[in-house]
């Protein structure tokens, strides 16, 4: 299996904890000791999250009308791609309307997450985009026992907060290192392990066609929210690119990848829990065609 991203580079990034993140810009402004900077939004409270959760009812109505333009308007980020393609592809059916939510409220004021416990547990990420709340990811079906939010105002310790920021890089390192030389591990039965096994087996599935697979970060920020002083919930997104070509002596593909074009890609949305003692454990995963 050909994976073009260099596993060694990914491993070095994980060790240095600085690869892939651009340096923060320093902005000099007039000091106003008594004023709160307008660019810093206050943390999302439960009442705001409850109102924003109503976006899902609007999406349900858009799906009922088969109004893909409305679906696109109500989504952002990964979900704009996944939901839009699903709407255009199927033009029928829609996800069941979720309910019975609990909320994960980070310190940041421009996003929050929810776990809808009905009809089946799934995670949702909402982003304040422009002048309104939009769905950025979801439903992300829960894997295993659903995670519970932390107490109000809980903050993670420095060590676990650092580990949480490295989760996307650990995902990338693991999926671009089939031999495991970089030492990144996931628990038995973890969906990320199953994903690696699937990717490793795809070239044999399409033989005699040839298949190249690239895995990369999708460019979305890792979103982290403390569950306790020693554990953090993390949401991140990967992009998997596929390039399928006819085998030697052939002009056409013999076994095209199902649901993907010969140069297609898909997005993988991951929800993970990381602690100071353990690496990331996947608690939710969603994937779908991106191109």
Coordinates of C-alpha atoms in Angstrom, one line a residue:
X1 CA 0.0 0.0 0.0
X2 CA 1.4 3.3 -1.0
X3 CA 1.0 6.1 1.6
X4 CA 2.7 9.2 0.4
X5 CA 3.0 11.1 3.6
X6 CA 6.3 10.3 5.3
X7 CA 5.7 8.5 8.6
X8 CA 9.1 9.7 9.9
X9 CA 8.0 13.3 9.4
X10 CA 4.7 12.7 11.1
X11 CA 6.6 11.0 14.1
X12 CA 8.9 14.0 14.4
X13 CA 5.9 16.3 14.4
X14 CA 4.3 14.4 17.2
X15 CA 7.5 14.5 19.3
X16 CA 8.0 18.2 18.8
X17 CA 4.3 19.1 19.2
X18 CA 4.7 22.0 16.9
X19 CA 4.4 20.7 13.3
X20 CA 1.4 21.7 11.2
X21 CA 0.4 24.6 13.4
X22 CA 1.2 28.1 12.1
X23 CA 2.7 30.5 14.6
X24 CA 0.2 32.8 16.2
X25 CA 0.3 36.4 14.9
X26 CA 1.1 39.1 17.3
X27 CA -1.4 42.0 17.1
X28 CA -0.6 45.3 18.8
X29 CA -3.7 47.3 19.8
X30 CA -4.5 50.2 22.0
X31 CA -4.8 49.0 25.6
X32 CA -8.2 49.4 27.2
X33 CA -7.8 48.0 30.8
X34 CA -11.5 48.2 31.6
X35 CA -12.8 46.7 28.3
X36 CA -13.1 43.1 27.1
X37 CA -11.7 42.6 23.6
X38 CA -14.5 42.5 21.1
X39 CA -12.8 39.6 19.2
X40 CA -13.1 37.3 22.3
X41 CA -16.5 35.7 22.5
X42 CA -17.6 34.6 26.0
X43 CA -17.9 30.9 26.5
X44 CA -21.1 29.3 25.3
X45 CA -23.7 28.7 28.1
X46 CA -26.3 26.0 28.3
X47 CA -29.1 28.3 27.2
X48 CA -27.2 29.3 24.1
X49 CA -26.3 25.7 23.3
X50 CA -30.0 24.7 23.7
X51 CA -31.1 27.3 21.2
X52 CA -28.3 26.5 18.8
X53 CA -29.2 22.8 19.0
X54 CA -32.4 23.8 17.2
X55 CA -30.4 24.0 13.9
X56 CA -31.0 20.2 13.8
X57 CA -34.7 20.7 13.6
X58 CA -34.2 23.2 10.7
X59 CA -32.0 20.6 9.0
X60 CA -34.6 18.0 9.4
X61 CA -37.1 20.2 7.7
X62 CA -34.6 20.9 4.9
X63 CA -34.1 17.2 4.4
X64 CA -37.9 16.7 4.4
X65 CA -38.2 19.2 1.6
X66 CA -35.1 17.7 -0.2
X67 CA -33.8 21.3 -0.2
X68 CA -30.0 20.8 -0.6
X69 CA -29.4 24.5 -0.7
X70 CA -30.9 24.9 2.7
X71 CA -28.8 21.9 4.0
X72 CA -25.7 23.7 2.7
X73 CA -26.8 27.0 4.4
X74 CA -27.2 25.3 7.8
X75 CA -23.9 23.5 7.8
X76 CA -20.2 24.4 7.8
X77 CA -16.8 22.7 7.7
X78 CA -16.8 18.9 7.3
X79 CA -20.6 18.7 7.6
X80 CA -21.1 21.1 4.7
X81 CA -19.2 18.6 2.5
X82 CA -20.6 15.4 3.9
X83 CA -24.2 16.6 4.2
X84 CA -24.3 18.3 0.9
X85 CA -23.0 15.3 -1.0
X86 CA -25.4 13.0 0.8
X87 CA -28.3 15.3 -0.1
X88 CA -27.3 15.6 -3.7
X89 CA -26.7 11.8 -4.0
X90 CA -29.8 10.5 -2.4
X91 CA -32.5 13.2 -2.7
X92 CA -34.5 11.0 -0.4
X93 CA -34.7 10.0 3.2
X94 CA -33.1 12.0 6.0
X95 CA -31.4 11.4 9.4
X96 CA -33.7 10.8 12.3
X97 CA -34.3 14.0 14.3
X98 CA -32.1 13.7 17.4
X99 CA -33.1 14.6 20.9
X100 CA -32.4 14.3 24.6
X101 CA -29.1 16.3 24.3
X102 CA -26.4 17.0 26.9
X103 CA -23.8 19.7 26.1
X104 CA -20.0 19.9 26.1
X105 CA -19.2 23.6 26.7
X106 CA -15.5 24.6 26.0
X107 CA -13.8 27.8 27.1
X108 CA -13.9 29.0 23.4
X109 CA -17.0 31.0 22.6
X110 CA -17.4 30.0 18.9
X111 CA -18.2 26.3 19.2
X112 CA -19.7 23.6 21.4
X113 CA -20.6 19.9 21.1
X114 CA -23.6 17.9 22.0
X115 CA -24.4 14.3 22.7
X116 CA -27.9 13.5 21.5
X117 CA -28.9 10.4 23.4
X118 CA -32.0 9.6 21.2
X119 CA -32.8 7.9 18.9
X120 CA -29.3 6.5 19.2
X121 CA -26.2 8.1 20.8
X122 CA -24.3 10.5 18.5
X123 CA -22.1 13.5 18.8
X124 CA -22.7 16.8 17.1
X125 CA -20.4 19.8 16.8
X126 CA -21.8 23.3 16.3
X127 CA -19.8 26.3 15.0
X128 CA -20.6 30.0 15.2
X129 CA -20.1 30.8 11.6
X130 CA -20.7 34.4 10.5
X131 CA -23.9 35.6 12.1
X132 CA -25.4 32.2 13.1
X133 CA -24.8 28.8 14.5
X134 CA -24.3 26.0 12.0
X135 CA -23.7 22.3 12.2
X136 CA -20.0 21.5 11.7
X137 CA -20.1 17.8 12.3
X138 CA -22.7 15.2 13.0
X139 CA -24.2 12.8 13.6
X140 CA -21.0 11.1 14.7
X141 CA -22.2 7.8 15.9
X142 CA -21.0 6.9 19.4
X143 CA -18.6 4.0 19.8
X144 CA -19.0 2.3 23.1
X145 CA -20.4 3.9 26.2
X146 CA -21.3 7.6 25.4
X147 CA -19.1 10.2 27.1
X148 CA -20.6 12.5 29.8
X149 CA -19.8 16.2 30.0
X150 CA -17.6 17.5 32.8
X151 CA -18.6 19.7 35.7
X152 CA -19.1 23.4 34.8
X153 CA -15.9 25.3 34.8
X154 CA -13.7 22.2 34.9
X155 CA -10.2 22.7 33.4
X156 CA -7.8 20.0 32.2
X157 CA -4.2 19.9 33.5
X158 CA -1.3 21.0 31.4
X159 CA -0.1 17.5 30.5
X160 CA -3.4 16.2 29.3
X161 CA -4.2 19.5 27.5
X162 CA -0.9 19.0 25.5
X163 CA -1.8 15.4 24.7
X164 CA -5.2 16.6 23.5
X165 CA -3.6 19.0 21.0
X166 CA -1.5 16.2 19.6
X167 CA -4.5 13.9 18.9
X168 CA -4.8 14.8 15.2
X169 CA -1.1 14.3 14.6
X170 CA -1.3 10.9 16.4
X171 CA -4.2 9.9 14.1
X172 CA -2.1 10.9 11.0
X173 CA 1.0 9.2 12.2
X174 CA -0.8 6.0 12.9
X175 CA -2.6 5.8 9.6
X176 CA 0.5 6.6 7.6
X177 CA 2.6 4.1 9.5
X178 CA 1.3 0.5 8.8
X179 CA 4.4 -1.1 10.2
X180 CA 4.0 0.8 13.5
X181 CA 7.6 1.9 13.7
X182 CA 6.6 5.2 15.3
X183 CA 5.1 3.5 18.3
X184 CA 1.6 5.0 18.1
X185 CA -1.0 2.5 19.4
X186 CA -4.8 2.3 19.7
X187 CA -6.7 -0.1 21.9
X188 CA -8.0 -3.4 20.6
X189 CA -11.3 -2.9 18.8
X190 CA -10.8 0.8 18.4
X191 CA -12.3 2.1 15.1
X192 CA -9.0 3.7 14.1
X193 CA -7.4 0.3 14.1
X194 CA -10.1 -1.0 11.9
X195 CA -9.7 1.9 9.6
X196 CA -6.0 1.2 9.2
X197 CA -6.7 -2.5 8.5
X198 CA -9.3 -1.5 5.9
X199 CA -6.9 0.9 4.1
X200 CA -4.1 -1.7 4.2
X201 CA -6.3 -4.2 2.5
X202 CA -7.8 -2.0 -0.3
X203 CA -5.0 -2.4 -2.8
X204 CA -5.5 -6.2 -2.8
X205 CA -9.3 -5.7 -3.2
X206 CA -9.0 -3.7 -6.4
X207 CA -6.2 -5.8 -8.0
X208 CA -5.2 -5.9 -10.8
X209 CA -5.9 -2.2 -10.7
X210 CA -3.3 -0.1 -8.9
X211 CA -4.3 2.1 -5.9
X212 CA -2.5 4.9 -4.1
X213 CA -3.8 6.1 -0.7
X214 CA -2.9 9.4 1.0
X215 CA -4.0 10.4 4.5
X216 CA -3.8 14.0 5.6
X217 CA -5.2 16.4 8.1
X218 CA -8.3 18.1 6.7
X219 CA -7.3 21.6 7.7
X220 CA -10.0 22.0 10.4
X221 CA -8.9 22.9 13.9
X222 CA -8.9 20.2 16.6
X223 CA -11.7 21.1 19.0
X224 CA -11.0 20.2 22.6
X225 CA -13.2 20.4 25.8
X226 CA -12.2 19.2 29.3
X227 CA -14.2 16.3 30.8
X228 CA -12.2 16.4 34.0
X229 CA -8.8 17.6 35.2
X230 CA -7.3 14.5 33.7
X231 CA -9.3 13.8 30.5
X232 CA -10.3 15.8 27.4
X233 CA -12.8 15.2 24.6
X234 CA -11.3 15.9 21.1
X235 CA -12.9 16.3 17.7
X236 CA -10.7 16.3 14.6
X237 CA -11.1 15.6 10.8
X238 CA -8.9 13.6 8.4
X239 CA -9.0 13.4 4.6
X240 CA -8.3 10.2 2.8
X241 CA -7.4 10.5 -0.9
X242 CA -7.6 7.6 -3.4
X243 CA -6.0 7.4 -6.8
X244 CA -7.0 4.3 -8.7
X245 CA -5.4 3.4 -12.1
X246 CA -5.7 0.5 -14.5
X247 CA -3.2 -2.2 -14.1
X248 CA -0.4 -2.9 -16.6
X249 CA -1.7 -3.4 -20.1
X250 CA -5.2 -2.1 -19.3
X251 CA -7.0 1.1 -20.3
X252 CA -10.0 0.7 -18.0
X253 CA -10.4 -0.1 -14.4
X254 CA -11.5 -3.6 -13.6
X255 CA -12.6 -3.1 -10.0
X256 CA -13.6 0.5 -9.3
X257 CA -13.8 1.6 -5.7
X258 CA -17.4 1.6 -4.6
X259 CA -18.9 5.0 -4.0
X260 CA -15.7 6.9 -5.1
X261 CA -14.3 8.3 -8.3
X262 CA -10.9 7.0 -9.5
X263 CA -9.4 10.1 -7.8
X264 CA -11.9 10.5 -5.0
X265 CA -11.6 11.3 -1.3
X266 CA -13.5 10.9 1.9
X267 CA -13.6 12.8 5.2
X268 CA -13.3 11.0 8.6
X269 CA -14.7 12.9 11.6
X270 CA -13.3 11.5 14.9
X271 CA -14.3 12.0 18.5
X272 CA -11.7 10.8 21.0
X273 CA -11.0 10.9 24.7
X274 CA -7.5 11.4 25.8
X275 CA -6.1 11.3 29.3
X276 CA -2.7 12.1 30.9
X277 CA -2.1 8.3 31.4
X278 CA -3.4 7.0 28.1
X279 CA -3.4 7.8 24.4
X280 CA -6.5 8.7 22.5
X281 CA -9.5 6.3 22.5
X282 CA -12.0 6.7 19.8
X283 CA -15.6 7.3 21.1
X284 CA -17.2 8.3 17.8
X285 CA -16.5 8.1 14.1
X286 CA -18.2 9.3 10.9
X287 CA -16.9 9.1 7.3
X288 CA -18.3 9.8 3.9
X289 CA -17.3 10.8 0.4
X290 CA -15.8 14.3 0.0
X291 CA -14.9 14.3 -3.7

